[in-house]
Amino acid sequence: MMKNLTVSMILLIMFMMALPGYTLADGTIPKTNIDQTFIYPYEDRDDAEFYIQYGGSGKESIGKTFVGLFINGSIIKNANIITENNRTLLPIRIVAEQLGAQIEWDGKTQKVTITDANAKRKIELFIDHKNAKMNGKTFKMDAAPQIIHHYTYVPLRFVAEALHAKVAYFNGKDLSQPHILPRLPHVMISRYPSDAKMLSKEAAIAKLKQELIIAYEQKFGKFIPLGKSEKPGQDDDQAILRDVITHLKIVSENDRYYVAPVMYDFWIDKYTGDIYTFYNGLTMSIQSFDPYADQALSFPG
C-alpha cells in the first residue's frame, strides 16, 4: 500500500512539474518548454502557411489576428487569445491552471470559482456580469466574463489584478515594449515566488562565456581573449568569436531571459541558467545550446 502511494505521489509531482507555469513549493522554478520552437510569423504575406512548431509536440497555424501567450517564459499552445473592442481577452482556465490555481465551473449558476492558494485568494466570476467576488468581497471588473468557444474569457487586466501576476502585451512591432520574441504579437504573464533565486547579469554572462569557450575550444583549440589592441579581420571567424566572447554583455531582458548577442542572440534563463540560441530569420527558431555539439558555433544566415 505504502509503495503504491509513493509511486502515485512521484507521478503526481512529475506531472505538475511538466506544467510550464508550475512552481515547486521551495521556490524552485522548473525549465521552460521553448527548446526546439520554430515560428513562421504572419507578416502580410500570402505565399505560405504561417505557423508555430512547438518543441516537436504539435503545430499551430497562425493568421493575421494571432496573439501568442507566454507564462513564466514558457510558450502556451492553443491559447486562443482574442482581441475585441481593443481589449485583449484570455481564457481564464488556461491561465489559472498554468499558475497553479484550481478552477471550478457551475453550469447552473454560470459561475467560475478560482482557488489560488499561492496568492491566498478565492475568486468568483459570473458570466455576463461585471460584479465578481474576491475572498467574499464584491468588486467590479472593467468587462464581464463571457463564454467564447466553450471557454470563459476575461480581460488581460483582470489577470494582473485578481491573480496577482505581472502582465505585458507586445504588439509585434514596437521593440521598446516588453517582449520575448520580435515580429509576433504576444502576451507575457509572470508570477514567481518571492524566494525564487534569480541569476544576476554578471552570473549569467559568466555562465554563457564558460559555455562559449567550451564550444570554441572544441572547434578551434585553446581560447585566448582578444587583446585590447587587436582588431578581428572581416573574414577571420576565430578572431571575431574571440572578440565577441571577450566582450559579452546583456543588451535586454524580459521576465524570464537575459539576452546577449553573439552571432545572433543567446538567451540565458534567469532562474535555471539554461542557455538557448534565438535565430531571427524568415523562420524564427529557439534551440537549447549544447557547447559540445559539432555545429555549436555554426551560425545560419
PDB file of C-alpha atoms in Angstrom:
ATOM      1  CA  MET A   1       0.000   0.000   0.000  1.00  0.00           C
ATOM      2  CA  MET A   2       2.754   2.444   1.011  1.00  0.00           C
ATOM      3  CA  LYS A   3       4.752   1.545  -2.117  1.00  0.00           C
ATOM      4  CA  ASN A   4       1.764   2.270  -4.366  1.00  0.00           C
ATOM      5  CA  LEU A   5       1.140   5.564  -2.577  1.00  0.00           C
ATOM      6  CA  THR A   6       4.776   6.603  -3.001  1.00  0.00           C
ATOM      7  CA  VAL A   7       4.710   5.798  -6.711  1.00  0.00           C
ATOM      8  CA  SER A   8       1.478   7.767  -7.105  1.00  0.00           C
ATOM      9  CA  MET A   9       2.963  10.786  -5.344  1.00  0.00           C
ATOM     10  CA  ILE A  10       6.072  10.682  -7.553  1.00  0.00           C
ATOM     11  CA  LEU A  11       3.933  10.517 -10.684  1.00  0.00           C
ATOM     12  CA  LEU A  12       1.819  13.451  -9.465  1.00  0.00           C
ATOM     13  CA  ILE A  13       4.911  15.563  -8.795  1.00  0.00           C
ATOM     14  CA  MET A  14       6.328  14.709 -12.232  1.00  0.00           C
ATOM     15  CA  PHE A  15       3.030  15.706 -13.854  1.00  0.00           C
ATOM     16  CA  MET A  16       2.858  19.022 -12.018  1.00  0.00           C
ATOM     17  CA  MET A  17       6.478  19.832 -12.873  1.00  0.00           C
ATOM     18  CA  ALA A  18       5.626  19.292 -16.535  1.00  0.00           C
ATOM     19  CA  LEU A  19       3.180  22.203 -16.421  1.00  0.00           C
ATOM     20  CA  PRO A  20       5.054  25.221 -17.818  1.00  0.00           C
ATOM     21  CA  GLY A  21       3.881  27.687 -15.185  1.00  0.00           C
ATOM     22  CA  TYR A  22       4.050  25.368 -12.206  1.00  0.00           C
ATOM     23  CA  THR A  23       6.333  26.297  -9.301  1.00  0.00           C
ATOM     24  CA  LEU A  24       7.657  23.888  -6.688  1.00  0.00           C
ATOM     25  CA  ALA A  25       6.891  24.579  -3.044  1.00  0.00           C
ATOM     26  CA  ASP A  26      10.509  25.501  -2.234  1.00  0.00           C
ATOM     27  CA  GLY A  27      10.559  28.229  -4.864  1.00  0.00           C
ATOM     28  CA  THR A  28      12.470  26.191  -7.435  1.00  0.00           C
ATOM     29  CA  ILE A  29      11.491  27.238 -10.948  1.00  0.00           C
ATOM     30  CA  PRO A  30      11.263  24.385 -13.488  1.00  0.00           C
ATOM     31  CA  LYS A  31      12.651  24.535 -17.008  1.00  0.00           C
ATOM     32  CA  THR A  32      10.624  26.226 -19.707  1.00  0.00           C
ATOM     33  CA  ASN A  33       9.332  24.449 -22.804  1.00  0.00           C
ATOM     34  CA  ILE A  34      10.801  26.681 -25.507  1.00  0.00           C
ATOM     35  CA  ASP A  35      13.513  24.366 -26.837  1.00  0.00           C
ATOM     36  CA  GLN A  36      13.004  23.391 -30.489  1.00  0.00           C
ATOM     37  CA  THR A  37      10.331  26.034 -31.094  1.00  0.00           C
ATOM     38  CA  PHE A  38      10.079  27.271 -34.689  1.00  0.00           C
ATOM     39  CA  ILE A  39       7.887  30.197 -35.731  1.00  0.00           C
ATOM     40  CA  TYR A  40       6.988  31.447 -39.191  1.00  0.00           C
ATOM     41  CA  PRO A  41       5.126  34.647 -38.210  1.00  0.00           C
ATOM     42  CA  TYR A  42       2.366  36.285 -40.206  1.00  0.00           C
ATOM     43  CA  GLU A  43       3.763  39.408 -41.886  1.00  0.00           C
ATOM     44  CA  ASP A  44       1.251  40.445 -44.557  1.00  0.00           C
ATOM     45  CA  ARG A  45       2.352  37.728 -46.949  1.00  0.00           C
ATOM     46  CA  ASP A  46       0.034  35.222 -48.581  1.00  0.00           C
ATOM     47  CA  ASP A  47       2.622  32.940 -50.150  1.00  0.00           C
ATOM     48  CA  ALA A  48       2.943  30.370 -47.378  1.00  0.00           C
ATOM     49  CA  GLU A  49       1.469  28.765 -44.289  1.00  0.00           C
ATOM     50  CA  PHE A  50       2.306  30.658 -41.107  1.00  0.00           C
ATOM     51  CA  TYR A  51       2.777  28.506 -38.029  1.00  0.00           C
ATOM     52  CA  ILE A  52       4.337  27.753 -34.662  1.00  0.00           C
ATOM     53  CA  GLN A  53       6.041  24.379 -34.241  1.00  0.00           C
ATOM     54  CA  TYR A  54       6.055  23.623 -30.519  1.00  0.00           C
ATOM     55  CA  GLY A  55       9.130  21.700 -29.430  1.00  0.00           C
ATOM     56  CA  GLY A  56       8.342  18.768 -31.677  1.00  0.00           C
ATOM     57  CA  SER A  57       4.968  18.272 -29.975  1.00  0.00           C
ATOM     58  CA  GLY A  58       2.457  19.933 -32.254  1.00  0.00           C
ATOM     59  CA  LYS A  59       1.995  22.586 -34.879  1.00  0.00           C
ATOM     60  CA  GLU A  60      -0.443  25.514 -34.794  1.00  0.00           C
ATOM     61  CA  SER A  61      -1.402  27.637 -37.788  1.00  0.00           C
ATOM     62  CA  ILE A  62      -1.348  31.372 -37.162  1.00  0.00           C
ATOM     63  CA  GLY A  63      -3.005  34.230 -39.001  1.00  0.00           C
ATOM     64  CA  LYS A  64      -3.289  37.988 -39.049  1.00  0.00           C
ATOM     65  CA  THR A  65      -5.059  38.252 -35.678  1.00  0.00           C
ATOM     66  CA  PHE A  66      -2.916  35.706 -33.829  1.00  0.00           C
ATOM     67  CA  VAL A  67      -1.624  36.646 -30.371  1.00  0.00           C
ATOM     68  CA  GLY A  68       0.762  34.268 -28.600  1.00  0.00           C
ATOM     69  CA  LEU A  69       0.938  33.586 -24.883  1.00  0.00           C
ATOM     70  CA  PHE A  70       3.950  33.095 -22.615  1.00  0.00           C
ATOM     71  CA  ILE A  71       3.552  32.205 -18.939  1.00  0.00           C
ATOM     72  CA  ASN A  72       6.704  32.324 -16.811  1.00  0.00           C
ATOM     73  CA  GLY A  73       8.727  32.145 -20.005  1.00  0.00           C
ATOM     74  CA  SER A  74       7.037  29.059 -21.456  1.00  0.00           C
ATOM     75  CA  ILE A  75       5.034  29.265 -24.657  1.00  0.00           C
ATOM     76  CA  ILE A  76       1.426  28.081 -24.285  1.00  0.00           C
ATOM     77  CA  LYS A  77      -0.080  26.013 -27.079  1.00  0.00           C
ATOM     78  CA  ASN A  78      -3.510  26.846 -28.480  1.00  0.00           C
ATOM     79  CA  ALA A  79      -4.103  29.732 -26.072  1.00  0.00           C
ATOM     80  CA  ASN A  80      -6.671  31.238 -28.472  1.00  0.00           C
ATOM     81  CA  ILE A  81      -6.317  34.817 -27.250  1.00  0.00           C
ATOM     82  CA  ILE A  82      -8.928  37.174 -28.683  1.00  0.00           C
ATOM     83  CA  THR A  83      -8.865  40.922 -29.308  1.00  0.00           C
ATOM     84  CA  GLU A  84     -12.308  42.515 -29.047  1.00  0.00           C
ATOM     85  CA  ASN A  85     -13.102  46.240 -28.951  1.00  0.00           C
ATOM     86  CA  ASN A  86      -9.389  46.995 -28.452  1.00  0.00           C
ATOM     87  CA  ARG A  87      -9.379  44.764 -25.387  1.00  0.00           C
ATOM     88  CA  THR A  88      -7.285  41.593 -25.055  1.00  0.00           C
ATOM     89  CA  LEU A  89      -9.287  38.635 -23.737  1.00  0.00           C
ATOM     90  CA  LEU A  90      -7.788  35.406 -22.402  1.00  0.00           C
ATOM     91  CA  PRO A  91      -9.265  32.016 -21.451  1.00  0.00           C
ATOM     92  CA  ILE A  92      -9.052  32.137 -17.660  1.00  0.00           C
ATOM     93  CA  ARG A  93      -8.846  28.355 -17.178  1.00  0.00           C
ATOM     94  CA  ILE A  94      -5.610  28.070 -19.141  1.00  0.00           C
ATOM     95  CA  VAL A  95      -4.003  30.976 -17.300  1.00  0.00           C
ATOM     96  CA  ALA A  96      -5.194  29.978 -13.818  1.00  0.00           C
ATOM     97  CA  GLU A  97      -4.103  26.367 -14.145  1.00  0.00           C
ATOM     98  CA  GLN A  98      -0.695  27.328 -15.523  1.00  0.00           C
ATOM     99  CA  LEU A  99      -0.194  29.489 -12.418  1.00  0.00           C
ATOM    100  CA  GLY A 100      -1.103  26.585 -10.148  1.00  0.00           C
ATOM    101  CA  ALA A 101      -4.645  27.668  -9.232  1.00  0.00           C
ATOM    102  CA  GLN A 102      -7.706  25.408  -9.180  1.00  0.00           C
ATOM    103  CA  ILE A 103     -10.782  26.299 -11.191  1.00  0.00           C
ATOM    104  CA  GLU A 104     -14.371  25.045 -10.989  1.00  0.00           C
ATOM    105  CA  TRP A 105     -17.397  25.613 -13.236  1.00  0.00           C
ATOM    106  CA  ASP A 106     -21.000  25.650 -12.029  1.00  0.00           C
ATOM    107  CA  GLY A 107     -23.229  25.383 -15.077  1.00  0.00           C
ATOM    108  CA  LYS A 108     -26.451  26.090 -13.172  1.00  0.00           C
ATOM    109  CA  THR A 109     -25.338  29.434 -11.786  1.00  0.00           C
ATOM    110  CA  GLN A 110     -22.917  30.226 -14.648  1.00  0.00           C
ATOM    111  CA  LYS A 111     -20.204  30.772 -12.049  1.00  0.00           C
ATOM    112  CA  VAL A 112     -16.455  30.216 -12.265  1.00  0.00           C
ATOM    113  CA  THR A 113     -14.594  29.743  -8.975  1.00  0.00           C
ATOM    114  CA  ILE A 114     -10.813  30.150  -8.890  1.00  0.00           C
ATOM    115  CA  THR A 115      -8.983  28.994  -5.776  1.00  0.00           C
ATOM    116  CA  ASP A 116      -5.452  30.343  -5.752  1.00  0.00           C
ATOM    117  CA  ALA A 117      -3.576  29.037  -2.726  1.00  0.00           C
ATOM    118  CA  ASN A 118      -0.344  30.806  -3.694  1.00  0.00           C
ATOM    119  CA  ALA A 119      -1.993  34.230  -3.713  1.00  0.00           C
ATOM    120  CA  LYS A 120      -4.379  33.248  -0.893  1.00  0.00           C
ATOM    121  CA  ARG A 121      -7.391  34.222  -2.960  1.00  0.00           C
ATOM    122  CA  LYS A 122     -10.754  32.760  -3.848  1.00  0.00           C
ATOM    123  CA  ILE A 123     -12.296  34.466  -6.855  1.00  0.00           C
ATOM    124  CA  GLU A 124     -15.872  34.048  -8.077  1.00  0.00           C
ATOM    125  CA  LEU A 125     -16.824  35.177 -11.575  1.00  0.00           C
ATOM    126  CA  PHE A 126     -20.294  35.292 -13.082  1.00  0.00           C
ATOM    127  CA  ILE A 127     -20.803  35.032 -16.831  1.00  0.00           C
ATOM    128  CA  ASP A 128     -22.027  38.283 -18.432  1.00  0.00           C
ATOM    129  CA  HIS A 129     -21.821  40.129 -15.094  1.00  0.00           C
ATOM    130  CA  LYS A 130     -19.142  42.682 -14.206  1.00  0.00           C
ATOM    131  CA  ASN A 131     -19.623  42.190 -10.469  1.00  0.00           C
ATOM    132  CA  ALA A 132     -17.309  39.497  -9.093  1.00  0.00           C
ATOM    133  CA  LYS A 133     -16.093  38.416  -5.661  1.00  0.00           C
ATOM    134  CA  MET A 134     -12.640  38.088  -4.169  1.00  0.00           C
ATOM    135  CA  ASN A 135     -12.402  36.409  -0.765  1.00  0.00           C
ATOM    136  CA  GLY A 136     -16.096  37.183  -0.321  1.00  0.00           C
ATOM    137  CA  LYS A 137     -15.835  40.882  -1.145  1.00  0.00           C
ATOM    138  CA  THR A 138     -17.550  42.236  -4.258  1.00  0.00           C
ATOM    139  CA  PHE A 139     -15.516  44.111  -6.857  1.00  0.00           C
ATOM    140  CA  LYS A 140     -16.292  45.322 -10.360  1.00  0.00           C
ATOM    141  CA  MET A 141     -14.467  44.184 -13.481  1.00  0.00           C
ATOM    142  CA  ASP A 142     -13.956  46.528 -16.428  1.00  0.00           C
ATOM    143  CA  ALA A 143     -15.608  43.927 -18.692  1.00  0.00           C
ATOM    144  CA  ALA A 144     -17.864  40.991 -17.894  1.00  0.00           C
ATOM    145  CA  PRO A 145     -16.583  37.427 -18.333  1.00  0.00           C
ATOM    146  CA  GLN A 146     -18.041  35.764 -21.403  1.00  0.00           C
ATOM    147  CA  ILE A 147     -18.133  32.301 -22.896  1.00  0.00           C
ATOM    148  CA  ILE A 148     -16.361  32.016 -26.250  1.00  0.00           C
ATOM    149  CA  HIS A 149     -15.759  28.638 -27.900  1.00  0.00           C
ATOM    150  CA  HIS A 150     -16.794  26.895 -24.653  1.00  0.00           C
ATOM    151  CA  TYR A 151     -14.171  28.763 -22.591  1.00  0.00           C
ATOM    152  CA  THR A 152     -14.625  31.592 -20.091  1.00  0.00           C
ATOM    153  CA  TYR A 153     -12.756  34.673 -21.308  1.00  0.00           C
ATOM    154  CA  VAL A 154     -11.679  37.615 -19.146  1.00  0.00           C
ATOM    155  CA  PRO A 155      -9.758  40.860 -19.839  1.00  0.00           C
ATOM    156  CA  LEU A 156      -5.975  40.804 -19.563  1.00  0.00           C
ATOM    157  CA  ARG A 157      -6.134  43.422 -16.817  1.00  0.00           C
ATOM    158  CA  PHE A 158      -8.145  41.030 -14.652  1.00  0.00           C
ATOM    159  CA  VAL A 159      -5.279  38.516 -14.669  1.00  0.00           C
ATOM    160  CA  ALA A 160      -2.947  41.106 -13.178  1.00  0.00           C
ATOM    161  CA  GLU A 161      -5.395  42.279 -10.533  1.00  0.00           C
ATOM    162  CA  ALA A 162      -7.044  39.033  -9.483  1.00  0.00           C
ATOM    163  CA  LEU A 163      -4.215  36.525  -9.879  1.00  0.00           C
ATOM    164  CA  HIS A 164      -1.549  38.930  -8.647  1.00  0.00           C
ATOM    165  CA  ALA A 165       0.536  38.386 -11.777  1.00  0.00           C
ATOM    166  CA  LYS A 166       2.552  40.719 -13.959  1.00  0.00           C
ATOM    167  CA  VAL A 167       1.228  41.084 -17.481  1.00  0.00           C
ATOM    168  CA  ALA A 168       2.555  42.750 -20.609  1.00  0.00           C
ATOM    169  CA  TYR A 169       1.341  42.991 -24.187  1.00  0.00           C
ATOM    170  CA  PHE A 170       3.684  43.220 -27.183  1.00  0.00           C
ATOM    171  CA  ASN A 171       2.206  44.400 -30.470  1.00  0.00           C
ATOM    172  CA  GLY A 172       4.811  42.615 -32.582  1.00  0.00           C
ATOM    173  CA  LYS A 173       6.435  45.844 -33.787  1.00  0.00           C
ATOM    174  CA  ASP A 174       7.455  48.252 -31.025  1.00  0.00           C
ATOM    175  CA  LEU A 175      10.622  46.722 -29.556  1.00  0.00           C
ATOM    176  CA  SER A 176      10.598  49.262 -26.727  1.00  0.00           C
ATOM    177  CA  GLN A 177       7.688  47.253 -25.275  1.00  0.00           C
ATOM    178  CA  PRO A 178       8.495  44.259 -23.045  1.00  0.00           C
ATOM    179  CA  HIS A 179       8.709  41.169 -25.235  1.00  0.00           C
ATOM    180  CA  ILE A 180      10.221  37.727 -25.593  1.00  0.00           C
ATOM    181  CA  LEU A 181      10.072  37.441 -29.388  1.00  0.00           C
ATOM    182  CA  PRO A 182      10.147  40.111 -32.092  1.00  0.00           C
ATOM    183  CA  ARG A 183       7.670  40.123 -35.007  1.00  0.00           C
ATOM    184  CA  LEU A 184       4.976  38.154 -33.164  1.00  0.00           C
ATOM    185  CA  PRO A 185       2.241  39.812 -31.074  1.00  0.00           C
ATOM    186  CA  HIS A 186       2.123  38.111 -27.690  1.00  0.00           C
ATOM    187  CA  VAL A 187       1.067  38.402 -24.079  1.00  0.00           C
ATOM    188  CA  MET A 188       3.535  37.746 -21.264  1.00  0.00           C
ATOM    189  CA  ILE A 189       2.226  36.652 -17.871  1.00  0.00           C
ATOM    190  CA  SER A 190       4.575  36.007 -14.975  1.00  0.00           C
ATOM    191  CA  ARG A 191       4.348  35.227 -11.303  1.00  0.00           C
ATOM    192  CA  TYR A 192       7.389  33.890  -9.498  1.00  0.00           C
ATOM    193  CA  PRO A 193       7.670  33.047  -5.784  1.00  0.00           C
ATOM    194  CA  SER A 194       9.407  35.605  -3.601  1.00  0.00           C
ATOM    195  CA  ASP A 195      12.025  33.033  -2.562  1.00  0.00           C
ATOM    196  CA  ALA A 196      12.969  32.105  -6.138  1.00  0.00           C
ATOM    197  CA  LYS A 197      16.675  32.630  -6.773  1.00  0.00           C
ATOM    198  CA  MET A 198      17.473  34.663  -9.873  1.00  0.00           C
ATOM    199  CA  LEU A 199      20.838  34.830 -11.616  1.00  0.00           C
ATOM    200  CA  SER A 200      22.480  38.232 -11.669  1.00  0.00           C
ATOM    201  CA  LYS A 201      23.523  39.653 -15.030  1.00  0.00           C
ATOM    202  CA  GLU A 202      27.146  39.060 -14.077  1.00  0.00           C
ATOM    203  CA  ALA A 203      26.500  35.399 -13.240  1.00  0.00           C
ATOM    204  CA  ALA A 204      24.535  34.925 -16.467  1.00  0.00           C
ATOM    205  CA  ILE A 205      27.359  36.382 -18.570  1.00  0.00           C
ATOM    206  CA  ALA A 206      29.913  34.219 -16.746  1.00  0.00           C
ATOM    207  CA  LYS A 207      27.886  31.083 -17.465  1.00  0.00           C
ATOM    208  CA  LEU A 208      27.384  31.982 -21.127  1.00  0.00           C
ATOM    209  CA  LYS A 209      31.076  32.827 -21.540  1.00  0.00           C
ATOM    210  CA  GLN A 210      32.061  29.496 -19.990  1.00  0.00           C
ATOM    211  CA  GLU A 211      29.889  27.541 -22.428  1.00  0.00           C
ATOM    212  CA  LEU A 212      31.005  29.567 -25.442  1.00  0.00           C
ATOM    213  CA  ILE A 213      34.651  28.968 -24.541  1.00  0.00           C
ATOM    214  CA  ILE A 214      33.961  25.220 -24.353  1.00  0.00           C
ATOM    215  CA  ALA A 215      32.387  25.352 -27.818  1.00  0.00           C
ATOM    216  CA  TYR A 216      35.241  27.487 -29.160  1.00  0.00           C
ATOM    217  CA  GLU A 217      37.917  25.120 -27.859  1.00  0.00           C
ATOM    218  CA  GLN A 218      36.059  22.119 -29.267  1.00  0.00           C
ATOM    219  CA  LYS A 219      36.334  23.715 -32.712  1.00  0.00           C
ATOM    220  CA  PHE A 220      39.490  25.845 -32.726  1.00  0.00           C
ATOM    221  CA  GLY A 221      41.647  24.861 -29.755  1.00  0.00           C
ATOM    222  CA  LYS A 222      42.671  26.911 -26.739  1.00  0.00           C
ATOM    223  CA  PHE A 223      40.730  30.143 -26.268  1.00  0.00           C
ATOM    224  CA  ILE A 224      42.766  33.316 -25.854  1.00  0.00           C
ATOM    225  CA  PRO A 225      40.825  36.533 -25.109  1.00  0.00           C
ATOM    226  CA  LEU A 226      41.193  39.179 -27.777  1.00  0.00           C
ATOM    227  CA  GLY A 227      43.712  41.819 -26.732  1.00  0.00           C
ATOM    228  CA  LYS A 228      42.731  45.464 -26.421  1.00  0.00           C
ATOM    229  CA  SER A 229      44.837  46.429 -29.414  1.00  0.00           C
ATOM    230  CA  GLU A 230      43.665  43.535 -31.589  1.00  0.00           C
ATOM    231  CA  LYS A 231      41.000  44.036 -34.229  1.00  0.00           C
ATOM    232  CA  PRO A 232      39.395  40.979 -35.846  1.00  0.00           C
ATOM    233  CA  GLY A 233      39.512  40.756 -39.621  1.00  0.00           C
ATOM    234  CA  GLN A 234      36.233  40.684 -41.517  1.00  0.00           C
ATOM    235  CA  ASP A 235      36.712  37.059 -42.599  1.00  0.00           C
ATOM    236  CA  ASP A 236      38.570  35.806 -39.529  1.00  0.00           C
ATOM    237  CA  ASP A 237      35.931  33.667 -37.791  1.00  0.00           C
ATOM    238  CA  GLN A 238      38.215  32.760 -34.901  1.00  0.00           C
ATOM    239  CA  ALA A 239      39.152  36.346 -34.131  1.00  0.00           C
ATOM    240  CA  ILE A 240      35.546  37.514 -34.476  1.00  0.00           C
ATOM    241  CA  LEU A 241      34.395  34.868 -31.994  1.00  0.00           C
ATOM    242  CA  ARG A 242      37.245  35.691 -29.625  1.00  0.00           C
ATOM    243  CA  ASP A 243      36.174  39.331 -29.748  1.00  0.00           C
ATOM    244  CA  VAL A 244      32.509  38.540 -29.130  1.00  0.00           C
ATOM    245  CA  ILE A 245      33.239  36.117 -26.275  1.00  0.00           C
ATOM    246  CA  THR A 246      35.704  38.539 -24.680  1.00  0.00           C
ATOM    247  CA  HIS A 247      33.188  41.401 -24.719  1.00  0.00           C
ATOM    248  CA  LEU A 248      29.905  39.622 -23.951  1.00  0.00           C
ATOM    249  CA  LYS A 249      27.163  41.784 -22.470  1.00  0.00           C
ATOM    250  CA  ILE A 250      23.454  41.717 -21.687  1.00  0.00           C
ATOM    251  CA  VAL A 251      21.594  44.058 -24.045  1.00  0.00           C
ATOM    252  CA  SER A 252      17.996  43.391 -22.971  1.00  0.00           C
ATOM    253  CA  GLU A 253      15.851  41.215 -20.740  1.00  0.00           C
ATOM    254  CA  ASN A 254      12.281  40.157 -20.012  1.00  0.00           C
ATOM    255  CA  ASP A 255      10.690  38.428 -17.045  1.00  0.00           C
ATOM    256  CA  ARG A 256      12.460  35.122 -17.794  1.00  0.00           C
ATOM    257  CA  TYR A 257      15.502  35.609 -20.025  1.00  0.00           C
ATOM    258  CA  TYR A 258      18.579  37.765 -20.340  1.00  0.00           C
ATOM    259  CA  VAL A 259      19.547  38.453 -23.968  1.00  0.00           C
ATOM    260  CA  ALA A 260      23.176  38.609 -25.108  1.00  0.00           C
ATOM    261  CA  PRO A 261      24.135  38.977 -28.785  1.00  0.00           C
ATOM    262  CA  VAL A 262      26.794  36.659 -30.192  1.00  0.00           C
ATOM    263  CA  MET A 263      26.445  35.995 -33.926  1.00  0.00           C
ATOM    264  CA  TYR A 264      22.768  36.047 -33.118  1.00  0.00           C
ATOM    265  CA  ASP A 265      21.012  36.263 -29.769  1.00  0.00           C
ATOM    266  CA  PHE A 266      21.675  33.945 -26.871  1.00  0.00           C
ATOM    267  CA  TRP A 267      19.084  33.723 -24.102  1.00  0.00           C
ATOM    268  CA  ILE A 268      20.054  32.887 -20.518  1.00  0.00           C
ATOM    269  CA  ASP A 269      17.250  31.649 -18.264  1.00  0.00           C
ATOM    270  CA  LYS A 270      17.280  33.840 -15.155  1.00  0.00           C
ATOM    271  CA  TYR A 271      16.135  31.013 -12.881  1.00  0.00           C
ATOM    272  CA  THR A 272      17.650  27.786 -14.248  1.00  0.00           C
ATOM    273  CA  GLY A 273      20.728  29.071 -16.063  1.00  0.00           C
ATOM    274  CA  ASP A 274      19.707  27.200 -19.220  1.00  0.00           C
ATOM    275  CA  ILE A 275      21.033  28.762 -22.416  1.00  0.00           C
ATOM    276  CA  TYR A 276      19.199  28.995 -25.738  1.00  0.00           C
ATOM    277  CA  THR A 277      20.018  30.349 -29.171  1.00  0.00           C
ATOM    278  CA  PHE A 278      17.479  32.535 -30.935  1.00  0.00           C
ATOM    279  CA  TYR A 279      17.737  32.897 -34.703  1.00  0.00           C
ATOM    280  CA  ASN A 280      15.638  35.724 -36.143  1.00  0.00           C
ATOM    281  CA  GLY A 281      15.433  34.510 -39.738  1.00  0.00           C
ATOM    282  CA  LEU A 282      12.432  34.176 -42.022  1.00  0.00           C
ATOM    283  CA  THR A 283      11.541  31.323 -39.699  1.00  0.00           C
ATOM    284  CA  MET A 284      12.479  32.161 -36.116  1.00  0.00           C
ATOM    285  CA  SER A 285      13.999  29.363 -34.053  1.00  0.00           C
ATOM    286  CA  ILE A 286      14.680  28.798 -30.356  1.00  0.00           C
ATOM    287  CA  GLN A 287      17.035  25.941 -29.507  1.00  0.00           C
ATOM    288  CA  SER A 288      18.914  24.758 -26.452  1.00  0.00           C
ATOM    289  CA  PHE A 289      22.647  25.475 -26.718  1.00  0.00           C
ATOM    290  CA  ASP A 290      24.956  22.468 -26.422  1.00  0.00           C
ATOM    291  CA  PRO A 291      28.604  23.601 -26.375  1.00  0.00           C
ATOM    292  CA  TYR A 292      29.776  20.061 -27.144  1.00  0.00           C
ATOM    293  CA  ALA A 293      27.696  19.691 -30.314  1.00  0.00           C
ATOM    294  CA  ASP A 294      29.626  19.542 -33.593  1.00  0.00           C
ATOM    295  CA  GLN A 295      27.706  22.509 -35.007  1.00  0.00           C
ATOM    296  CA  ALA A 296      27.569  24.547 -31.783  1.00  0.00           C
ATOM    297  CA  LEU A 297      29.276  27.533 -33.415  1.00  0.00           C
ATOM    298  CA  SER A 298      27.777  27.165 -36.878  1.00  0.00           C
ATOM    299  CA  PHE A 299      25.525  30.164 -37.360  1.00  0.00           C
ATOM    300  CA  PRO A 300      22.956  30.214 -40.200  1.00  0.00           C
ATOM    301  CA  GLY A 301      22.414  33.328 -42.234  1.00  0.00           C
TER     302      GLY A 301
END
